[in-house]
Amino acid sequence: MDWSPAAAAPAAGAQENRGITVGTVTATDGTTLTVGAILGGTVVVHSTPSTEVLALGGGRIADIAAGYSVFVHGDRNPDGSIVASLIIGGPLDLSGK
């Protein structure tokens, strides 16, 4: 088995479009979330009919309200937005205060 960096590059490259963010929802229209990331910046999160949503109070993207804390996993678009495959959220305070 070849363990050189060149051999490892295709596997590493396959992950470069992965998008993950954790933060607080600042806006939502029922299909798209705007998330204030805990590491700074804002991330737009798009949902699709196949997005799995695990939220306190429901299991739909529309059940996630502004102020909810979320974990998002999906594919990152060239503009930095994420097409979510999984969103986990609830009314939790991630500010550390």
mmCIF file as gemmi writes it, N, C-alpha and C atoms, coordinates in Angstrom:
data_model
loop_
_atom_site.group_PDB
_atom_site.id
_atom_site.type_symbol
_atom_site.label_atom_id
_atom_site.label_alt_id
_atom_site.label_comp_id
_atom_site.label_asym_id
_atom_site.label_entity_id
_atom_site.label_seq_id
_atom_site.pdbx_PDB_ins_code
_atom_site.Cartn_x
_atom_site.Cartn_y
_atom_site.Cartn_z
_atom_site.occupancy
_atom_site.B_iso_or_equiv
_atom_site.pdbx_formal_charge
_atom_site.auth_seq_id
_atom_site.auth_asym_id
_atom_site.pdbx_PDB_model_num
ATOM 1 N N . MET Axp A 1 ? 0.847 -1.175 0 1 0 ? 1 A 1
ATOM 2 C CA . MET Axp A 1 ? 0 0 0 1 0 ? 1 A 1
ATOM 3 C C . MET Axp A 1 ? 0.893 1.238 0 1 0 ? 1 A 1
ATOM 4 N N . ASP Axp A 2 ? 0.557 2.215 -0.837 1 0 ? 2 A 1
ATOM 5 C CA . ASP Axp A 2 ? 1.332 3.445 -0.969 1 0 ? 2 A 1
ATOM 6 C C . ASP Axp A 2 ? 0.829 4.475 0.037 1 0 ? 2 A 1
ATOM 7 N N . TRP Axp A 3 ? 1.674 4.849 1.009 1 0 ? 3 A 1
ATOM 8 C CA . TRP Axp A 3 ? 1.289 5.809 2.045 1 0 ? 3 A 1
ATOM 9 C C . TRP Axp A 3 ? 1.866 7.198 1.774 1 0 ? 3 A 1
ATOM 10 N N . SER Axp A 4 ? 2.324 7.445 0.554 1 0 ? 4 A 1
ATOM 11 C CA . SER Axp A 4 ? 2.897 8.752 0.238 1 0 ? 4 A 1
ATOM 12 C C . SER Axp A 4 ? 1.813 9.82 0.211 1 0 ? 4 A 1
ATOM 13 N N . PRO Axp A 5 ? 2.191 11.096 0.404 1 0 ? 5 A 1
ATOM 14 C CA . PRO Axp A 5 ? 1.197 12.174 0.37 1 0 ? 5 A 1
ATOM 15 C C . PRO Axp A 5 ? 0.414 12.211 -0.936 1 0 ? 5 A 1
ATOM 16 N N . ALA Axp A 6 ? 1.058 11.885 -2.056 1 0 ? 6 A 1
ATOM 17 C CA . ALA Axp A 6 ? 0.359 11.893 -3.344 1 0 ? 6 A 1
ATOM 18 C C . ALA Axp A 6 ? -0.758 10.862 -3.369 1 0 ? 6 A 1
ATOM 19 N N . ALA Axp A 7 ? -0.526 9.712 -2.76 1 0 ? 7 A 1
ATOM 20 C CA . ALA Axp A 7 ? -1.556 8.672 -2.728 1 0 ? 7 A 1
ATOM 21 C C . ALA Axp A 7 ? -2.721 9.079 -1.835 1 0 ? 7 A 1
ATOM 22 N N . ALA Axp A 8 ? -2.45 9.879 -0.8 1 0 ? 8 A 1
ATOM 23 C CA . ALA Axp A 8 ? -3.492 10.295 0.13 1 0 ? 8 A 1
ATOM 24 C C . ALA Axp A 8 ? -4.299 11.479 -0.4 1 0 ? 8 A 1
ATOM 25 N N . ALA Axp A 9 ? -3.772 12.205 -1.375 1 0 ? 9 A 1
ATOM 26 C CA . ALA Axp A 9 ? -4.412 13.427 -1.847 1 0 ? 9 A 1
ATOM 27 C C . ALA Axp A 9 ? -5.843 13.239 -2.36 1 0 ? 9 A 1
ATOM 28 N N . PRO Axp A 10 ? -6.161 12.206 -3.151 1 0 ? 10 A 1
ATOM 29 C CA . PRO Axp A 10 ? -7.552 12.094 -3.625 1 0 ? 10 A 1
ATOM 30 C C . PRO Axp A 10 ? -8.556 11.962 -2.483 1 0 ? 10 A 1
ATOM 31 N N . ALA Axp A 11 ? -8.225 11.215 -1.45 1 0 ? 11 A 1
ATOM 32 C CA . ALA Axp A 11 ? -9.154 11.061 -0.324 1 0 ? 11 A 1
ATOM 33 C C . ALA Axp A 11 ? -9.332 12.391 0.401 1 0 ? 11 A 1
ATOM 34 N N . ALA Axp A 12 ? -8.246 13.124 0.57 1 0 ? 12 A 1
ATOM 35 C CA . ALA Axp A 12 ? -8.338 14.414 1.24 1 0 ? 12 A 1
ATOM 36 C C . ALA Axp A 12 ? -9.144 15.395 0.391 1 0 ? 12 A 1
ATOM 37 N N . GLY Axp A 13 ? -8.946 15.385 -0.916 1 0 ? 13 A 1
ATOM 38 C CA . GLY Axp A 13 ? -9.663 16.273 -1.815 1 0 ? 13 A 1
ATOM 39 C C . GLY Axp A 13 ? -11.151 16.013 -1.835 1 0 ? 13 A 1
ATOM 40 N N . ALA Axp A 14 ? -11.542 14.783 -1.606 1 0 ? 14 A 1
ATOM 41 C CA . ALA Axp A 14 ? -12.963 14.435 -1.614 1 0 ? 14 A 1
ATOM 42 C C . ALA Axp A 14 ? -13.705 15.084 -0.46 1 0 ? 14 A 1
ATOM 43 N N . GLN Axp A 15 ? -12.991 15.5 0.572 1 0 ? 15 A 1
ATOM 44 C CA . GLN Axp A 15 ? -13.619 16.103 1.746 1 0 ? 15 A 1
ATOM 45 C C . GLN Axp A 15 ? -13.627 17.625 1.7 1 0 ? 15 A 1
ATOM 46 N N . GLU Axp A 16 ? -12.968 18.24 0.736 1 0 ? 16 A 1
ATOM 47 C CA . GLU Axp A 16 ? -12.82 19.69 0.776 1 0 ? 16 A 1
ATOM 48 C C . GLU Axp A 16 ? -14.119 20.452 0.584 1 0 ? 16 A 1
ATOM 49 N N . ASN Axp A 17 ? -15.166 19.829 0.038 1 0 ? 17 A 1
ATOM 50 C CA . ASN Axp A 17 ? -16.44 20.534 -0.117 1 0 ? 17 A 1
ATOM 51 C C . ASN Axp A 17 ? -17.374 20.293 1.064 1 0 ? 17 A 1
ATOM 52 N N . ARG Axp A 18 ? -16.899 19.634 2.107 1 0 ? 18 A 1
ATOM 53 C CA . ARG Axp A 18 ? -17.733 19.391 3.273 1 0 ? 18 A 1
ATOM 54 C C . ARG Axp A 18 ? -17.919 20.682 4.037 1 0 ? 18 A 1
ATOM 55 N N . GLY Axp A 19 ? -19.153 20.923 4.473 1 0 ? 19 A 1
ATOM 56 C CA . GLY Axp A 19 ? -19.451 22.119 5.231 1 0 ? 19 A 1
ATOM 57 C C . GLY Axp A 19 ? -20.018 21.775 6.589 1 0 ? 19 A 1
ATOM 58 N N . ILE Axp A 20 ? -19.445 22.361 7.61 1 0 ? 20 A 1
ATOM 59 C CA . ILE Axp A 20 ? -19.923 22.171 8.978 1 0 ? 20 A 1
ATOM 60 C C . ILE Axp A 20 ? -19.932 23.541 9.646 1 0 ? 20 A 1
ATOM 61 N N . THR Axp A 21 ? -20.99 23.823 10.378 1 0 ? 21 A 1
ATOM 62 C CA . THR Axp A 21 ? -21.014 25.035 11.176 1 0 ? 21 A 1
ATOM 63 C C . THR Axp A 21 ? -21.826 24.796 12.439 1 0 ? 21 A 1
ATOM 64 N N . VAL Axp A 22 ? -21.501 25.547 13.465 1 0 ? 22 A 1
ATOM 65 C CA . VAL Axp A 22 ? -22.222 25.537 14.732 1 0 ? 22 A 1
ATOM 66 C C . VAL Axp A 22 ? -22.449 26.994 15.111 1 0 ? 22 A 1
ATOM 67 N N . GLY Axp A 23 ? -23.674 27.315 15.497 1 0 ? 23 A 1
ATOM 68 C CA . GLY Axp A 23 ? -23.941 28.691 15.876 1 0 ? 23 A 1
ATOM 69 C C . GLY Axp A 23 ? -25.407 28.916 16.189 1 0 ? 23 A 1
ATOM 70 N N . THR Axp A 24 ? -25.808 30.183 16.113 1 0 ? 24 A 1
ATOM 71 C CA . THR Axp A 24 ? -27.165 30.594 16.454 1 0 ? 24 A 1
ATOM 72 C C . THR Axp A 24 ? -27.879 31.104 15.214 1 0 ? 24 A 1
ATOM 73 N N . VAL Axp A 25 ? -29.103 30.633 15.018 1 0 ? 25 A 1
ATOM 74 C CA . VAL Axp A 25 ? -29.905 31.081 13.879 1 0 ? 25 A 1
ATOM 75 C C . VAL Axp A 25 ? -30.294 32.532 14.097 1 0 ? 25 A 1
ATOM 76 N N . THR Axp A 26 ? -29.95 33.381 13.13 1 0 ? 26 A 1
ATOM 77 C CA . THR Axp A 26 ? -30.306 34.792 13.22 1 0 ? 26 A 1
ATOM 78 C C . THR Axp A 26 ? -31.503 35.126 12.341 1 0 ? 26 A 1
ATOM 79 N N . ALA Axp A 27 ? -31.774 34.278 11.331 1 0 ? 27 A 1
ATOM 80 C CA . ALA Axp A 27 ? -32.929 34.495 10.452 1 0 ? 27 A 1
ATOM 81 C C . ALA Axp A 27 ? -33.283 33.183 9.767 1 0 ? 27 A 1
ATOM 82 N N . THR Axp A 28 ? -34.565 33.043 9.441 1 0 ? 28 A 1
ATOM 83 C CA . THR Axp A 28 ? -35.027 31.861 8.717 1 0 ? 28 A 1
ATOM 84 C C . THR Axp A 28 ? -36.268 32.214 7.918 1 0 ? 28 A 1
ATOM 85 N N . ASP Axp A 29 ? -36.418 31.56 6.774 1 0 ? 29 A 1
ATOM 86 C CA . ASP Axp A 29 ? -37.634 31.738 5.982 1 0 ? 29 A 1
ATOM 87 C C . ASP Axp A 29 ? -38.384 30.414 5.822 1 0 ? 29 A 1
ATOM 88 N N . GLY Axp A 30 ? -38.005 29.418 6.618 1 0 ? 30 A 1
ATOM 89 C CA . GLY Axp A 30 ? -38.657 28.115 6.559 1 0 ? 30 A 1
ATOM 90 C C . GLY Axp A 30 ? -37.946 27.117 5.667 1 0 ? 30 A 1
ATOM 91 N N . THR Axp A 31 ? -37.011 27.576 4.83 1 0 ? 31 A 1
ATOM 92 C CA . THR Axp A 31 ? -36.211 26.675 3.995 1 0 ? 31 A 1
ATOM 93 C C . THR Axp A 31 ? -34.726 26.999 4.059 1 0 ? 31 A 1
ATOM 94 N N . THR Axp A 32 ? -34.409 28.231 4.445 1 0 ? 32 A 1
ATOM 95 C CA . THR Axp A 32 ? -33.021 28.685 4.524 1 0 ? 32 A 1
ATOM 96 C C . THR Axp A 32 ? -32.787 29.308 5.892 1 0 ? 32 A 1
ATOM 97 N N . LEU Axp A 33 ? -31.631 28.992 6.475 1 0 ? 33 A 1
ATOM 98 C CA . LEU Axp A 33 ? -31.247 29.568 7.763 1 0 ? 33 A 1
ATOM 99 C C . LEU Axp A 33 ? -30.053 30.483 7.565 1 0 ? 33 A 1
ATOM 100 N N . THR Axp A 34 ? -29.992 31.549 8.329 1 0 ? 34 A 1
ATOM 101 C CA . THR Axp A 34 ? -28.781 32.35 8.434 1 0 ? 34 A 1
ATOM 102 C C . THR Axp A 34 ? -28.256 32.089 9.837 1 0 ? 34 A 1
ATOM 103 N N . VAL Axp A 35 ? -27.01 31.628 9.906 1 0 ? 35 A 1
ATOM 104 C CA . VAL Axp A 35 ? -26.426 31.197 11.177 1 0 ? 35 A 1
ATOM 105 C C . VAL Axp A 35 ? -25.239 32.084 11.519 1 0 ? 35 A 1
ATOM 106 N N . GLY Axp A 36 ? -25.253 32.66 12.712 1 0 ? 36 A 1
ATOM 107 C CA . GLY Axp A 36 ? -24.106 33.362 13.263 1 0 ? 36 A 1
ATOM 108 C C . GLY Axp A 36 ? -23.197 32.313 13.869 1 0 ? 36 A 1
ATOM 109 N N . ALA Axp A 37 ? -22.102 32 13.194 1 0 ? 37 A 1
ATOM 110 C CA . ALA Axp A 37 ? -21.216 30.919 13.625 1 0 ? 37 A 1
ATOM 111 C C . ALA Axp A 37 ? -20.486 31.29 14.912 1 0 ? 37 A 1
ATOM 112 N N . ILE Axp A 38 ? -20.279 30.312 15.791 1 0 ? 38 A 1
ATOM 113 C CA . ILE Axp A 38 ? -19.61 30.59 17.073 1 0 ? 38 A 1
ATOM 114 C C . ILE Axp A 38 ? -18.154 30.981 16.876 1 0 ? 38 A 1
ATOM 115 N N . LEU Axp A 39 ? -17.565 30.625 15.731 1 0 ? 39 A 1
ATOM 116 C CA . LEU Axp A 39 ? -16.181 31.011 15.46 1 0 ? 39 A 1
ATOM 117 C C . LEU Axp A 39 ? -16.106 32.319 14.674 1 0 ? 39 A 1
ATOM 118 N N . GLY Axp A 40 ? -17.256 32.968 14.491 1 0 ? 40 A 1
ATOM 119 C CA . GLY Axp A 40 ? -17.294 34.242 13.788 1 0 ? 40 A 1
ATOM 120 C C . GLY Axp A 40 ? -17.861 34.108 12.389 1 0 ? 40 A 1
ATOM 121 N N . GLY Axp A 41 ? -18.413 35.169 11.899 1 0 ? 41 A 1
ATOM 122 C CA . GLY Axp A 41 ? -18.968 35.181 10.557 1 0 ? 41 A 1
ATOM 123 C C . GLY Axp A 41 ? -20.394 34.677 10.518 1 0 ? 41 A 1
ATOM 124 N N . THR Axp A 42 ? -20.961 34.739 9.335 1 0 ? 42 A 1
ATOM 125 C CA . THR Axp A 42 ? -22.327 34.307 9.098 1 0 ? 42 A 1
ATOM 126 C C . THR Axp A 42 ? -22.322 33.269 7.99 1 0 ? 42 A 1
ATOM 127 N N . VAL Axp A 43 ? -23.115 32.224 8.156 1 0 ? 43 A 1
ATOM 128 C CA . VAL Axp A 43 ? -23.21 31.17 7.161 1 0 ? 43 A 1
ATOM 129 C C . VAL Axp A 43 ? -24.675 31.003 6.759 1 0 ? 43 A 1
ATOM 130 N N . VAL Axp A 44 ? -24.929 30.978 5.456 1 0 ? 44 A 1
ATOM 131 C CA . VAL Axp A 44 ? -26.268 30.704 4.947 1 0 ? 44 A 1
ATOM 132 C C . VAL Axp A 44 ? -26.375 29.2 4.753 1 0 ? 44 A 1
ATOM 133 N N . VAL Axp A 45 ? -27.46 28.614 5.284 1 0 ? 45 A 1
ATOM 134 C CA . VAL Axp A 45 ? -27.682 27.17 5.216 1 0 ? 45 A 1
ATOM 135 C C . VAL Axp A 45 ? -28.957 26.914 4.431 1 0 ? 45 A 1
ATOM 136 N N . HIS Axp A 46 ? -28.821 26.173 3.338 1 0 ? 46 A 1
ATOM 137 C CA . HIS Axp A 46 ? -29.963 25.811 2.5 1 0 ? 46 A 1
ATOM 138 C C . HIS Axp A 46 ? -30.406 24.399 2.852 1 0 ? 46 A 1
ATOM 139 N N . SER Axp A 47 ? -31.698 24.153 2.813 1 0 ? 47 A 1
ATOM 140 C CA . SER Axp A 47 ? -32.208 22.8 3.032 1 0 ? 47 A 1
ATOM 141 C C . SER Axp A 47 ? -32.755 22.252 1.715 1 0 ? 47 A 1
ATOM 142 N N . THR Axp A 48 ? -32.897 20.941 1.671 1 0 ? 48 A 1
ATOM 143 C CA . THR Axp A 48 ? -33.511 20.252 0.544 1 0 ? 48 A 1
ATOM 144 C C . THR Axp A 48 ? -34.556 19.303 1.126 1 0 ? 48 A 1
ATOM 145 N N . PRO Axp A 49 ? -35.385 18.702 0.304 1 0 ? 49 A 1
ATOM 146 C CA . PRO Axp A 49 ? -36.35 17.73 0.844 1 0 ? 49 A 1
ATOM 147 C C . PRO Axp A 49 ? -35.682 16.558 1.577 1 0 ? 49 A 1
ATOM 148 N N . SER Axp A 50 ? -34.415 16.281 1.275 1 0 ? 50 A 1
ATOM 149 C CA . SER Axp A 50 ? -33.734 15.163 1.943 1 0 ? 50 A 1
ATOM 150 C C . SER Axp A 50 ? -32.933 15.585 3.17 1 0 ? 50 A 1
ATOM 151 N N . THR Axp A 51 ? -32.948 16.875 3.528 1 0 ? 51 A 1
ATOM 152 C CA . THR Axp A 51 ? -32.239 17.323 4.729 1 0 ? 51 A 1
ATOM 153 C C . THR Axp A 51 ? -32.896 16.711 5.961 1 0 ? 51 A 1
ATOM 154 N N . GLU Axp A 52 ? -32.089 16.039 6.775 1 0 ? 52 A 1
ATOM 155 C CA . GLU Axp A 52 ? -32.595 15.469 8.029 1 0 ? 52 A 1
ATOM 156 C C . GLU Axp A 52 ? -32.536 16.548 9.097 1 0 ? 52 A 1
ATOM 157 N N . VAL Axp A 53 ? -33.669 16.791 9.746 1 0 ? 53 A 1
ATOM 158 C CA . VAL Axp A 53 ? -33.753 17.825 10.775 1 0 ? 53 A 1
ATOM 159 C C . VAL Axp A 53 ? -34.132 17.187 12.103 1 0 ? 53 A 1
ATOM 160 N N . LEU Axp A 54 ? -33.314 17.409 13.1 1 0 ? 54 A 1
ATOM 161 C CA . LEU Axp A 54 ? -33.581 16.956 14.464 1 0 ? 54 A 1
ATOM 162 C C . LEU Axp A 54 ? -33.66 18.211 15.329 1 0 ? 54 A 1
ATOM 163 N N . ALA Axp A 55 ? -34.88 18.646 15.604 1 0 ? 55 A 1
ATOM 164 C CA . ALA Axp A 55 ? -35.069 19.887 16.354 1 0 ? 55 A 1
ATOM 165 C C . ALA Axp A 55 ? -36.035 19.657 17.495 1 0 ? 55 A 1
ATOM 166 N N . LEU Axp A 56 ? -35.773 20.309 18.626 1 0 ? 56 A 1
ATOM 167 C CA . LEU Axp A 56 ? -36.73 20.256 19.722 1 0 ? 56 A 1
ATOM 168 C C . LEU Axp A 56 ? -38.024 20.9 19.248 1 0 ? 56 A 1
ATOM 169 N N . GLY Axp A 57 ? -39.106 20.207 19.387 1 0 ? 57 A 1
ATOM 170 C CA . GLY Axp A 57 ? -40.389 20.743 18.961 1 0 ? 57 A 1
ATOM 171 C C . GLY Axp A 57 ? -40.811 20.312 17.576 1 0 ? 57 A 1
ATOM 172 N N . GLY Axp A 58 ? -39.963 19.581 16.839 1 0 ? 58 A 1
ATOM 173 C CA . GLY Axp A 58 ? -40.36 19.136 15.508 1 0 ? 58 A 1
ATOM 174 C C . GLY Axp A 58 ? -39.204 18.59 14.709 1 0 ? 58 A 1
ATOM 175 N N . GLY Axp A 59 ? -39.518 18.173 13.511 1 0 ? 59 A 1
ATOM 176 C CA . GLY Axp A 59 ? -38.508 17.573 12.651 1 0 ? 59 A 1
ATOM 177 C C . GLY Axp A 59 ? -38.462 18.184 11.266 1 0 ? 59 A 1
ATOM 178 N N . ARG Axp A 60 ? -38.864 19.453 11.165 1 0 ? 60 A 1
ATOM 179 C CA . ARG Axp A 60 ? -38.835 20.138 9.876 1 0 ? 60 A 1
ATOM 180 C C . ARG Axp A 60 ? -37.977 21.397 9.993 1 0 ? 60 A 1
ATOM 181 N N . ILE Axp A 61 ? -37.45 21.846 8.89 1 0 ? 61 A 1
ATOM 182 C CA . ILE Axp A 61 ? -36.65 23.067 8.902 1 0 ? 61 A 1
ATOM 183 C C . ILE Axp A 61 ? -37.475 24.238 9.426 1 0 ? 61 A 1
ATOM 184 N N . ALA Axp A 62 ? -38.775 24.232 9.153 1 0 ? 62 A 1
ATOM 185 C CA . ALA Axp A 62 ? -39.651 25.315 9.629 1 0 ? 62 A 1
ATOM 186 C C . ALA Axp A 62 ? -39.796 25.308 11.153 1 0 ? 62 A 1
ATOM 187 N N . ASP Axp A 63 ? -39.425 24.197 11.81 1 0 ? 63 A 1
ATOM 188 C CA . ASP Axp A 63 ? -39.491 24.11 13.27 1 0 ? 63 A 1
ATOM 189 C C . ASP Axp A 63 ? -38.294 24.772 13.952 1 0 ? 63 A 1
ATOM 190 N N . ILE Axp A 64 ? -37.292 25.18 13.175 1 0 ? 64 A 1
ATOM 191 C CA . ILE Axp A 64 ? -36.11 25.834 13.735 1 0 ? 64 A 1
ATOM 192 C C . ILE Axp A 64 ? -36.332 27.342 13.672 1 0 ? 64 A 1
ATOM 193 N N . ALA Axp A 65 ? -36.367 27.966 14.815 1 0 ? 65 A 1
ATOM 194 C CA . ALA Axp A 65 ? -36.673 29.396 14.911 1 0 ? 65 A 1
ATOM 195 C C . ALA Axp A 65 ? -35.405 30.219 15.102 1 0 ? 65 A 1
ATOM 196 N N . ALA Axp A 66 ? -35.505 31.499 14.806 1 0 ? 66 A 1
ATOM 197 C CA . ALA Axp A 66 ? -34.409 32.421 15.124 1 0 ? 66 A 1
ATOM 198 C C . ALA Axp A 66 ? -34.131 32.32 16.615 1 0 ? 66 A 1
ATOM 199 N N . GLY Axp A 67 ? -32.863 32.294 16.97 1 0 ? 67 A 1
ATOM 200 C CA . GLY Axp A 67 ? -32.453 32.141 18.36 1 0 ? 67 A 1
ATOM 201 C C . GLY Axp A 67 ? -32.049 30.721 18.712 1 0 ? 67 A 1
ATOM 202 N N . TYR Axp A 68 ? -32.456 29.732 17.89 1 0 ? 68 A 1
ATOM 203 C CA . TYR Axp A 68 ? -32.053 28.354 18.137 1 0 ? 68 A 1
ATOM 204 C C . TYR Axp A 68 ? -30.559 28.197 17.89 1 0 ? 68 A 1
ATOM 205 N N . SER Axp A 69 ? -29.927 27.35 18.665 1 0 ? 69 A 1
ATOM 206 C CA . SER Axp A 69 ? -28.557 26.943 18.408 1 0 ? 69 A 1
ATOM 207 C C . SER Axp A 69 ? -28.608 25.718 17.502 1 0 ? 69 A 1
ATOM 208 N N . VAL Axp A 70 ? -27.706 25.676 16.515 1 0 ? 70 A 1
ATOM 209 C CA . VAL Axp A 70 ? -27.729 24.582 15.55 1 0 ? 70 A 1
ATOM 210 C C . VAL Axp A 70 ? -26.339 24.045 15.269 1 0 ? 70 A 1
ATOM 211 N N . PHE Axp A 71 ? -26.32 22.779 14.905 1 0 ? 71 A 1
ATOM 212 C CA . PHE Axp A 71 ? -25.16 22.116 14.308 1 0 ? 71 A 1
ATOM 213 C C . PHE Axp A 71 ? -25.598 21.744 12.908 1 0 ? 71 A 1
ATOM 214 N N . VAL Axp A 72 ? -24.797 22.1 11.906 1 0 ? 72 A 1
ATOM 215 C CA . VAL Axp A 72 ? -25.147 21.841 10.517 1 0 ? 72 A 1
ATOM 216 C C . VAL Axp A 72 ? -24.006 21.075 9.846 1 0 ? 72 A 1
ATOM 217 N N . HIS Axp A 73 ? -24.376 20.038 9.094 1 0 ? 73 A 1
ATOM 218 C CA . HIS Axp A 73 ? -23.411 19.276 8.31 1 0 ? 73 A 1
ATOM 219 C C . HIS Axp A 73 ? -23.96 19.138 6.9 1 0 ? 73 A 1
ATOM 220 N N . GLY Axp A 74 ? -23.12 19.344 5.907 1 0 ? 74 A 1
ATOM 221 C CA . GLY Axp A 74 ? -23.57 19.203 4.521 1 0 ? 74 A 1
ATOM 222 C C . GLY Axp A 74 ? -22.45 19.479 3.549 1 0 ? 74 A 1
ATOM 223 N N . ASP Axp A 75 ? -22.819 19.965 2.371 1 0 ? 75 A 1
ATOM 224 C CA . ASP Axp A 75 ? -21.855 20.272 1.323 1 0 ? 75 A 1
ATOM 225 C C . ASP Axp A 75 ? -21.717 21.782 1.184 1 0 ? 75 A 1
ATOM 226 N N . ARG Axp A 76 ? -20.463 22.242 1.156 1 0 ? 76 A 1
ATOM 227 C CA . ARG Axp A 76 ? -20.188 23.677 1.05 1 0 ? 76 A 1
ATOM 228 C C . ARG Axp A 76 ? -20.2 24.089 -0.421 1 0 ? 76 A 1
ATOM 229 N N . ASN Axp A 77 ? -20.925 25.164 -0.704 1 0 ? 77 A 1
ATOM 230 C CA . ASN Axp A 77 ? -20.954 25.759 -2.035 1 0 ? 77 A 1
ATOM 231 C C . ASN Axp A 77 ? -19.755 26.688 -2.209 1 0 ? 77 A 1
ATOM 232 N N . PRO Axp A 78 ? -19.395 27.019 -3.452 1 0 ? 78 A 1
ATOM 233 C CA . PRO Axp A 78 ? -18.28 27.95 -3.674 1 0 ? 78 A 1
ATOM 234 C C . PRO Axp A 78 ? -18.466 29.3 -2.983 1 0 ? 78 A 1
ATOM 235 N N . ASP Axp A 79 ? -19.722 29.736 -2.761 1 0 ? 79 A 1
ATOM 236 C CA . ASP Axp A 79 ? -19.967 31.02 -2.089 1 0 ? 79 A 1
ATOM 237 C C . ASP Axp A 79 ? -19.882 30.932 -0.567 1 0 ? 79 A 1
ATOM 238 N N . GLY Axp A 80 ? -19.584 29.734 -0.035 1 0 ? 80 A 1
ATOM 239 C CA . GLY Axp A 80 ? -19.456 29.552 1.411 1 0 ? 80 A 1
ATOM 240 C C . GLY Axp A 80 ? -20.722 29.082 2.097 1 0 ? 80 A 1
ATOM 241 N N . SER Axp A 81 ? -21.857 29.125 1.384 1 0 ? 81 A 1
ATOM 242 C CA . SER Axp A 81 ? -23.095 28.616 1.972 1 0 ? 81 A 1
ATOM 243 C C . SER Axp A 81 ? -23.016 27.092 2.047 1 0 ? 81 A 1
ATOM 244 N N . ILE Axp A 82 ? -23.924 26.497 2.812 1 0 ? 82 A 1
ATOM 245 C CA . ILE Axp A 82 ? -23.945 25.048 2.99 1 0 ? 82 A 1
ATOM 246 C C . ILE Axp A 82 ? -25.302 24.517 2.571 1 0 ? 82 A 1
ATOM 247 N N . VAL Axp A 83 ? -25.296 23.427 1.791 1 0 ? 83 A 1
ATOM 248 C CA . VAL Axp A 83 ? -26.518 22.679 1.509 1 0 ? 83 A 1
ATOM 249 C C . VAL Axp A 83 ? -26.532 21.562 2.545 1 0 ? 83 A 1
ATOM 250 N N . ALA Axp A 84 ? -27.441 21.668 3.507 1 0 ? 84 A 1
ATOM 251 C CA . ALA Axp A 84 ? -27.424 20.793 4.676 1 0 ? 84 A 1
ATOM 252 C C . ALA Axp A 84 ? -27.934 19.396 4.373 1 0 ? 84 A 1
ATOM 253 N N . SER Axp A 85 ? -27.224 18.411 4.889 1 0 ? 85 A 1
ATOM 254 C CA . SER Axp A 85 ? -27.735 17.045 4.907 1 0 ? 85 A 1
ATOM 255 C C . SER Axp A 85 ? -28.291 16.736 6.298 1 0 ? 85 A 1
ATOM 256 N N . LEU Axp A 86 ? -27.78 17.434 7.331 1 0 ? 86 A 1
ATOM 257 C CA . LEU Axp A 86 ? -28.221 17.236 8.713 1 0 ? 86 A 1
ATOM 258 C C . LEU Axp A 86 ? -28.209 18.573 9.45 1 0 ? 86 A 1
ATOM 259 N N . ILE Axp A 87 ? -29.31 18.86 10.125 1 0 ? 87 A 1
ATOM 260 C CA . ILE Axp A 87 ? -29.388 20.027 11.007 1 0 ? 87 A 1
ATOM 261 C C . ILE Axp A 87 ? -29.921 19.55 12.348 1 0 ? 87 A 1
ATOM 262 N N . ILE Axp A 88 ? -29.175 19.827 13.413 1 0 ? 88 A 1
ATOM 263 C CA . ILE Axp A 88 ? -29.613 19.509 14.767 1 0 ? 88 A 1
ATOM 264 C C . ILE Axp A 88 ? -29.744 20.84 15.503 1 0 ? 88 A 1
ATOM 265 N N . GLY Axp A 89 ? -30.896 21.077 16.149 1 0 ? 89 A 1
ATOM 266 C CA . GLY Axp A 89 ? -31.054 22.366 16.798 1 0 ? 89 A 1
ATOM 267 C C . GLY Axp A 89 ? -32.054 22.381 17.917 1 0 ? 89 A 1
ATOM 268 N N . GLY Axp A 90 ? -31.953 23.426 18.687 1 0 ? 90 A 1
ATOM 269 C CA . GLY Axp A 90 ? -32.885 23.634 19.781 1 0 ? 90 A 1
ATOM 270 C C . GLY Axp A 90 ? -32.613 24.975 20.44 1 0 ? 90 A 1
ATOM 271 N N . PRO Axp A 91 ? -33.475 25.36 21.357 1 0 ? 91 A 1
ATOM 272 C CA . PRO Axp A 91 ? -33.317 26.643 22.038 1 0 ? 91 A 1
ATOM 273 C C . PRO Axp A 91 ? -32.255 26.565 23.134 1 0 ? 91 A 1
ATOM 274 N N . LEU Axp A 92 ? -30.995 26.426 22.718 1 0 ? 92 A 1
ATOM 275 C CA . LEU Axp A 92 ? -29.872 26.304 23.649 1 0 ? 92 A 1
ATOM 276 C C . LEU Axp A 92 ? -29.004 27.536 23.557 1 0 ? 92 A 1
ATOM 277 N N . ASP Axp A 93 ? -28.368 27.927 24.65 1 0 ? 93 A 1
ATOM 278 C CA . ASP Axp A 93 ? -27.479 29.085 24.658 1 0 ? 93 A 1
ATOM 279 C C . ASP Axp A 93 ? -26.044 28.618 24.497 1 0 ? 93 A 1
ATOM 280 N N . LEU Axp A 94 ? -25.413 28.955 23.365 1 0 ? 94 A 1
ATOM 281 C CA . LEU Axp A 94 ? -24.017 28.577 23.111 1 0 ? 94 A 1
ATOM 282 C C . LEU Axp A 94 ? -23.051 29.73 23.396 1 0 ? 94 A 1
ATOM 283 N N . SER Axp A 95 ? -23.553 30.821 23.962 1 0 ? 95 A 1
ATOM 284 C CA . SER Axp A 95 ? -22.71 31.99 24.15 1 0 ? 95 A 1
ATOM 285 C C . SER Axp A 95 ? -21.681 31.825 25.267 1 0 ? 95 A 1
ATOM 286 N N . GLY Axp A 96 ? -21.892 30.873 26.153 1 0 ? 96 A 1
ATOM 287 C CA . GLY Axp A 96 ? -20.956 30.655 27.242 1 0 ? 96 A 1
ATOM 288 C C . GLY Axp A 96 ? -21.104 31.642 28.385 1 0 ? 96 A 1
ATOM 289 N N . LYS Axp A 97 ? -22.152 32.41 28.386 1 0 ? 97 A 1
ATOM 290 C CA . LYS Axp A 97 ? -22.374 33.416 29.441 1 0 ? 97 A 1
ATOM 291 C C . LYS Axp A 97 ? -23.116 32.843 30.603 1 0 ? 97 A 1
